[in-house]
Each structure stands twice: as structure tokens, then as C-alpha cells.
Amino acid sequence: MSQPDSQTAWSQLYIDGEWRDAEASETIPVTNPATGEKLAAVPAGTVGDINDAYQAADAAQSDWAALSREERNEYVQSMIGVMQDRLDEIVELLATESGSVQAKATAEANFAMADFQSALEMVPPEEEVRDSMYHEDKDHHIVREPAGVVGIISPWNFPLHLTTRALGPALALGNTVVIKPATDTPITGGLLLADIAEEAGLPDGVVNVVTGHGSDIGDRMAGHPTARVMSFTGSTAVGRSVASQAGDALALPALELGGNGPFVVTEDADIEAAAKAGSVGAFGHQGQVCISINRHLVHEAVYDEYVEKLVEHAESLTIGNPLDEDVEFGPIINESQVEQLTSFIEQTVDAGATLETGGEVEDLFLEPTVLSECTNDMSAACNEHFGPVAPVIPFESDEEAVELANDTEYGLAAGVYSGDIEHGRTIADQIDAGMVHVNDHPIQDEPNAPFGGMKNSGLGRYNGEWIMDELTETKWISVQHEERDYQLL
């Protein structure tokens, strides 16, 4: 049955089509970061619960894969319908659990539905037949089959969308799923999707959700021998561990990891437009976006003007409770993130940067912060700060801008703002990142474009045909049509 609409909601795991208690009695409080109000207490799942979830997914997988594509699509379409019917509830949950302002929460809910919608259109290449190169009357059939059971470990910043971008395609392509959502957002990252799957009538065991502490169940989740694909979004440090665990189990890791996004503003750029884009890219969702702008690299000829305009945009943002439709800027997810961010700001100022605006903290609200006179090696610039902090670094030439942009272990997303599109494209081609956007901020994600990073920012790509490569296995079947003579090799 569906979760009750009360304070006791979300108090159970979802395994094999049933809401059930965890093996242990420990719970994890879920708190609204804007108000401190307790929203729920979710189960602290155990290794045994993870085992049960994978067992259920494994048992359900063959029957799910055996359904026709049309039948699976009907279930996926039903999930979209449920989400549309419950859109207001979903937006409110994103606001209260993850601190998402109304515009971001609404956009994320729509992204999640688009993930399912685009999954409906994901069709692996048709069976291909090739002649044998060595034997007459023999041909080769190359087919795609579902990978099997897919594990998804999702983050807290876009908990719904960064789960559904793997969940939707996995289901449509014939895989079953085990989800372990982030501890800060176990509802929108997992339990809500289990509730939606149940309401949509998905067969038992196709979608399973186990909440819990990553330190307790993360290794078993990532390294379970049943998983064939492990989808993880999060920090590079944790991603290395996930990849290691998955690799030991010979599961394919699909990883979107950390970033340190540069935003290059050239001498001929429209500075008002560039600063608007820079503000959205730096302060959207309080900077808690893997593809947000981490460093603003600005030509020295327009540096002062850009800083001035960026400060104006930062100071114009309305800060408050995300449930208020007028609020543009909400809280940081938790206290440890606030402490890390303030430490980066203090260290950067101590190293010689100027605090132009922001930096003040009240509860979990950190003001949008602009730091000028920065260098690439200052704390707020060389680290992925994952918050509303905008260090602005000057450069003299395109060559220096590219060198600064690439001076990081990461290569996820970047942006270039130029008065000349070809000039911007030339710089974009030289930046080592999986995604580079010219004359726009880098917080971009579309179902028909490959999403992923280079260097220490991950492995594999999400969306479209690229995620299909991750979620299907290529199989070779040869057929000898006539008897032939055999010789020992």
C-alpha cells in the first residue's frame, strides 16, 4: 500500500513491492534546511536490507525484460502520469527536503518527467546481421539485451532528477533497479519514486529503495555481486570507492563526479549579459550544483566592470524559505557544508582576496558571496566549494585563460562568454571538460545531449544513446546455415 500522508510517512523501505521495516530499528531524521523542522524519520537500512533488495530485483529482472517494449513503456508512461498528478506535492517535497526554491523545484520535477519521457523513445539499434569473413553460409547477429540489475546511488542536490535520469532509461530498456538515495534527501531521491512506481502498478521487485547511512551500507550497495551497472553521482573521493567496489564485482560504473567549472569572460563580451549568466551559474540552487561556476575567469580589461555587475546581481537575490514563491535563494543543505564554505571564504580572504559582498551566515543561509583579486590556487578557487561563492580571477590572454581553466583535476562543465561566437568556440574547444557552453552558463542538461565529464569528473555519459550503451549488453549470436568441415586449430 502507499505511504500514509502523515508524520509517520516514509518510515519504511520499499523492497519487492512491499513497504517493510528495516532489519534494525535505527532511524535517520529528515530535516527542512530552511526551518530546522523535522519532516520524517526514515529507516537506517542494513547490509541485510541491501541484500534483500538486490535479491528481489534479480528475481524480477527476467520477467520484466521478457515484457514487450510496448508493455514496459506503458508502465513508464503511467509513472509520468502519476508524477503529473502529484506535481504540487513533488515540488513541495523538493522545497522542504532539499532547500530548492520554487523555480528550481518545479524545473527539477519537469526534468524528472522528461527523463521518463525521453526513456520511452530510447530504442537500442535493431538486430544487425553480418556475413562471416571466414565461412560461407554463416552469419553473425549482433543484438542488445538489458544489462540486468542496476544500482543507483543518488546525491542530495538534485535528488529526484539525478535518480530518474538513470531510473527511467533502466526501466524502459528492461532492467530492474535498487536505489540508495542520499542521507539528506531520502524521500525525493528514493522513497517518493518507490511510491510513484507502486501507484503506477509496476510489478513487484522492479523498483526497490533502501535508505541508510552510506558509511554502513554504501560498500555493499556499490559492490553487490548482483549489480551489473552501478550509477553514482557525487564527490570524486566517494566515486573512487564506488568504482573500486563495483569493479571488484565486475559491474560497469557510470560515474558523474566532482567539478571545478570555469567561466571564461573575454575582452569583447557583453559584460551585463555575461554577469547575468555568471550569477545564475554561480548562485543557482545556492551554488549546490555539480556543473555550477566554481571560478570566474575574466579578461583584465573588463574585470572591474564584471565584478561590479556580479555584485549587483548577487545583492539583488531574495533570500528566504523556498516555499515562498518570491524567494530566489534558499539554504545550504546542512551544517557541515556551511562550515566548509565559510572556511573556504576565510582562507581565500586571508590569502589576499577581497570580499566584495556576502559571506554572512544565519542558520543554514549563506549570503551570495563575491570574491575579487583571486588567484587559481586560493581555497575558494582550487577546491570544488559547492556553494554560493564566486571567486573572480583576471587573465591577460586567451592562452592564459585556457591554462587557468584547465589547471584542475576536474573536467565536468565549463562556460565561455564572448562577443564573437567563433572566438568563444575556439576557446571552448581547448577546455578539458565533458561539457562546454558558449555564451551561456554551464548549468545545462538536455535529454538529447551527452552529460558527463573528463579527467577526475567521472566515467561514462548520461542521456540518449550514451546511457543506452551503459544499460545494455551487446551480444553476438552466430548461425551456421550449412554443415561444414571442421579442422582442429
CSV table of N, CA, C and O in Angstrom, one decimal, residues 249-296:
chain,number,residue,atom,x,y,z
A,249,ALA,N,33.2,-6.3,-8.3
A,249,ALA,CA,32.1,-7.1,-8.6
A,249,ALA,C,31.8,-7.2,-10.1
A,249,ALA,O,30.8,-7.8,-10.6
A,250,LEU,N,32.7,-6.6,-10.9
A,250,LEU,CA,32.6,-6.6,-12.4
A,250,LEU,C,31.3,-6.0,-12.9
A,250,LEU,O,30.8,-6.4,-13.9
A,251,ALA,N,30.9,-5.0,-12.1
A,251,ALA,CA,29.8,-4.2,-12.6
A,251,ALA,C,30.3,-2.9,-13.3
A,251,ALA,O,31.4,-2.4,-12.9
A,252,LEU,N,29.6,-2.4,-14.3
A,252,LEU,CA,30.0,-1.3,-15.0
A,252,LEU,C,29.7,0.0,-14.2
A,252,LEU,O,28.6,0.2,-13.9
A,253,PRO,N,30.7,0.8,-13.9
A,253,PRO,CA,30.4,2.0,-13.2
A,253,PRO,C,30.1,3.2,-14.1
A,253,PRO,O,30.8,3.4,-15.1
A,254,ALA,N,29.0,3.8,-13.8
A,254,ALA,CA,28.6,5.0,-14.6
A,254,ALA,C,28.7,6.2,-13.6
A,254,ALA,O,27.8,6.3,-12.7
A,255,LEU,N,29.7,7.0,-13.7
A,255,LEU,CA,30.0,8.0,-12.6
A,255,LEU,C,30.0,9.4,-13.1
A,255,LEU,O,30.7,9.7,-14.1
A,256,GLU,N,29.2,10.2,-12.4
A,256,GLU,CA,29.3,11.7,-12.6
A,256,GLU,C,29.8,12.2,-11.2
A,256,GLU,O,29.2,12.1,-10.2
A,257,LEU,N,31.1,12.8,-11.3
A,257,LEU,CA,31.8,13.1,-10.0
A,257,LEU,C,32.0,14.6,-9.9
A,257,LEU,O,31.2,15.4,-10.5
A,258,GLY,N,33.0,15.0,-9.2
A,258,GLY,CA,33.2,16.4,-8.9
A,258,GLY,C,33.5,17.3,-10.1
A,258,GLY,O,33.9,16.8,-11.1
A,259,GLY,N,33.4,18.6,-9.8
A,259,GLY,CA,33.8,19.6,-10.9
A,259,GLY,C,34.4,20.8,-10.3
A,259,GLY,O,34.3,21.0,-9.1
A,260,ASN,N,35.0,21.6,-11.1
A,260,ASN,CA,35.5,22.9,-10.7
A,260,ASN,C,35.3,23.8,-11.9
A,260,ASN,O,36.3,24.2,-12.6
A,261,GLY,N,34.1,24.1,-12.2
A,261,GLY,CA,33.7,24.7,-13.5
A,261,GLY,C,34.3,26.1,-13.7
A,261,GLY,O,33.9,27.0,-12.9
A,262,PRO,N,35.1,26.3,-14.8
A,262,PRO,CA,35.5,27.7,-15.1
A,262,PRO,C,34.5,28.4,-16.0
A,262,PRO,O,33.8,27.7,-16.8
A,263,PHE,N,34.4,29.7,-15.9
A,263,PHE,CA,33.5,30.5,-16.7
A,263,PHE,C,34.4,31.6,-17.3
A,263,PHE,O,34.8,32.6,-16.6
A,264,VAL,N,34.8,31.5,-18.6
A,264,VAL,CA,35.7,32.5,-19.2
A,264,VAL,C,34.9,33.6,-19.8
A,264,VAL,O,34.1,33.4,-20.7
A,265,VAL,N,35.3,34.8,-19.4
A,265,VAL,CA,34.7,36.0,-20.0
A,265,VAL,C,35.7,36.8,-20.8
A,265,VAL,O,36.7,37.3,-20.2
A,266,THR,N,35.5,36.9,-22.1
A,266,THR,CA,36.5,37.6,-22.9
A,266,THR,C,36.4,39.1,-22.9
A,266,THR,O,35.4,39.7,-22.5
A,267,GLU,N,37.4,39.7,-23.5
A,267,GLU,CA,37.5,41.2,-23.5
A,267,GLU,C,36.4,41.8,-24.3
A,267,GLU,O,35.9,42.9,-24.0
A,268,ASP,N,35.9,41.1,-25.3
A,268,ASP,CA,34.8,41.7,-26.2
A,268,ASP,C,33.4,41.2,-25.8
A,268,ASP,O,32.4,41.5,-26.5
A,269,ALA,N,33.2,40.6,-24.6
A,269,ALA,CA,31.9,40.1,-24.2
A,269,ALA,C,31.0,41.3,-23.8
A,269,ALA,O,31.5,42.3,-23.3
A,270,ASP,N,29.7,41.0,-23.9
A,270,ASP,CA,28.7,41.9,-23.3
A,270,ASP,C,28.7,41.7,-21.8
A,270,ASP,O,28.2,40.6,-21.4
A,271,ILE,N,29.3,42.6,-21.1
A,271,ILE,CA,29.5,42.3,-19.6
A,271,ILE,C,28.2,42.2,-18.8
A,271,ILE,O,28.1,41.4,-17.9
A,272,GLU,N,27.2,43.0,-19.2
A,272,GLU,CA,26.0,42.9,-18.5
A,272,GLU,C,25.4,41.5,-18.7
A,272,GLU,O,24.9,40.9,-17.7
A,273,ALA,N,25.4,41.0,-19.9
A,273,ALA,CA,24.8,39.7,-20.2
A,273,ALA,C,25.7,38.6,-19.6
A,273,ALA,O,25.2,37.6,-19.0
A,274,ALA,N,27.0,38.8,-19.6
A,274,ALA,CA,27.9,37.8,-19.0
A,274,ALA,C,27.7,37.7,-17.5
A,274,ALA,O,27.7,36.6,-17.0
A,275,ALA,N,27.5,38.8,-16.9
A,275,ALA,CA,27.4,38.8,-15.4
A,275,ALA,C,26.0,38.2,-15.0
A,275,ALA,O,25.9,37.5,-14.0
A,276,LYS,N,25.0,38.4,-15.9
A,276,LYS,CA,23.7,37.8,-15.6
A,276,LYS,C,23.9,36.2,-15.7
A,276,LYS,O,23.4,35.5,-14.8
A,277,ALA,N,24.5,35.8,-16.7
A,277,ALA,CA,24.7,34.3,-16.8
A,277,ALA,C,25.7,33.9,-15.7
A,277,ALA,O,25.4,32.8,-15.2
A,278,GLY,N,26.7,34.6,-15.4
A,278,GLY,CA,27.6,34.2,-14.3
A,278,GLY,C,26.9,34.1,-13.0
A,278,GLY,O,27.2,33.3,-12.2
A,279,SER,N,25.9,35.0,-12.7
A,279,SER,CA,25.2,35.0,-11.5
A,279,SER,C,24.3,33.7,-11.4
A,279,SER,O,24.3,33.0,-10.3
A,280,VAL,N,23.6,33.4,-12.5
A,280,VAL,CA,22.8,32.2,-12.5
A,280,VAL,C,23.7,31.0,-12.3
A,280,VAL,O,23.4,30.1,-11.5
A,281,GLY,N,24.8,31.0,-13.0
A,281,GLY,CA,25.7,29.8,-12.9
A,281,GLY,C,26.4,29.6,-11.6
A,281,GLY,O,26.8,28.5,-11.3
A,282,ALA,N,26.6,30.7,-10.9
A,282,ALA,CA,27.3,30.6,-9.6
A,282,ALA,C,26.3,30.5,-8.4
A,282,ALA,O,26.6,29.8,-7.4
A,283,PHE,N,25.1,31.1,-8.5
A,283,PHE,CA,24.2,31.1,-7.3
A,283,PHE,C,23.0,30.3,-7.5
A,283,PHE,O,22.2,30.2,-6.5
A,284,GLY,N,22.7,29.7,-8.7
A,284,GLY,CA,21.6,28.9,-8.8
A,284,GLY,C,21.6,27.7,-7.8
A,284,GLY,O,22.6,27.1,-7.7
A,285,HIS,N,20.5,27.5,-7.2
A,285,HIS,CA,20.4,26.4,-6.1
A,285,HIS,C,21.5,26.6,-5.1
A,285,HIS,O,22.1,25.6,-4.6
A,286,GLN,N,21.8,27.9,-4.8
A,286,GLN,CA,22.8,28.2,-3.8
A,286,GLN,C,24.2,27.7,-4.1
A,286,GLN,O,25.0,27.4,-3.3
A,287,GLY,N,24.4,27.5,-5.4
A,287,GLY,CA,25.7,27.0,-5.9
A,287,GLY,C,25.9,25.5,-5.7
A,287,GLY,O,27.0,25.0,-5.9
A,288,GLN,N,24.9,24.8,-5.2
A,288,GLN,CA,25.0,23.4,-4.9
A,288,GLN,C,24.7,22.6,-6.1
A,288,GLN,O,23.8,21.7,-6.1
A,289,VAL,N,25.4,22.8,-7.2
A,289,VAL,CA,25.2,22.1,-8.4
A,289,VAL,C,26.6,21.7,-8.9
A,289,VAL,O,27.5,22.5,-9.0
A,290,CYS,N,26.7,20.4,-9.3
A,290,CYS,CA,28.0,19.9,-9.8
A,290,CYS,C,28.5,20.7,-11.0
A,290,CYS,O,29.7,20.7,-11.2
A,291,ILE,N,27.6,21.2,-11.8
A,291,ILE,CA,28.0,21.9,-13.0
A,291,ILE,C,28.0,23.4,-12.9
A,291,ILE,O,27.9,24.1,-13.9
A,292,SER,N,27.9,23.9,-11.6
A,292,SER,CA,27.8,25.4,-11.4
A,292,SER,C,29.2,26.0,-11.7
A,292,SER,O,30.2,25.3,-11.8
A,293,ILE,N,29.2,27.3,-11.8
A,293,ILE,CA,30.5,28.0,-12.0
A,293,ILE,C,31.3,28.0,-10.7
A,293,ILE,O,30.8,28.6,-9.7
A,294,ASN,N,32.5,27.5,-10.7
A,294,ASN,CA,33.3,27.5,-9.5
A,294,ASN,C,34.3,28.6,-9.5
A,294,ASN,O,34.8,29.1,-8.5
A,295,ARG,N,34.7,29.0,-10.7
A,295,ARG,CA,35.7,30.1,-10.9
A,295,ARG,C,35.3,31.0,-12.1
A,295,ARG,O,34.9,30.5,-13.2
A,296,HIS,N,35.3,32.3,-11.9
A,296,HIS,CA,35.0,33.2,-13.0
A,296,HIS,C,36.4,33.8,-13.5
A,296,HIS,O,37.1,34.5,-12.7
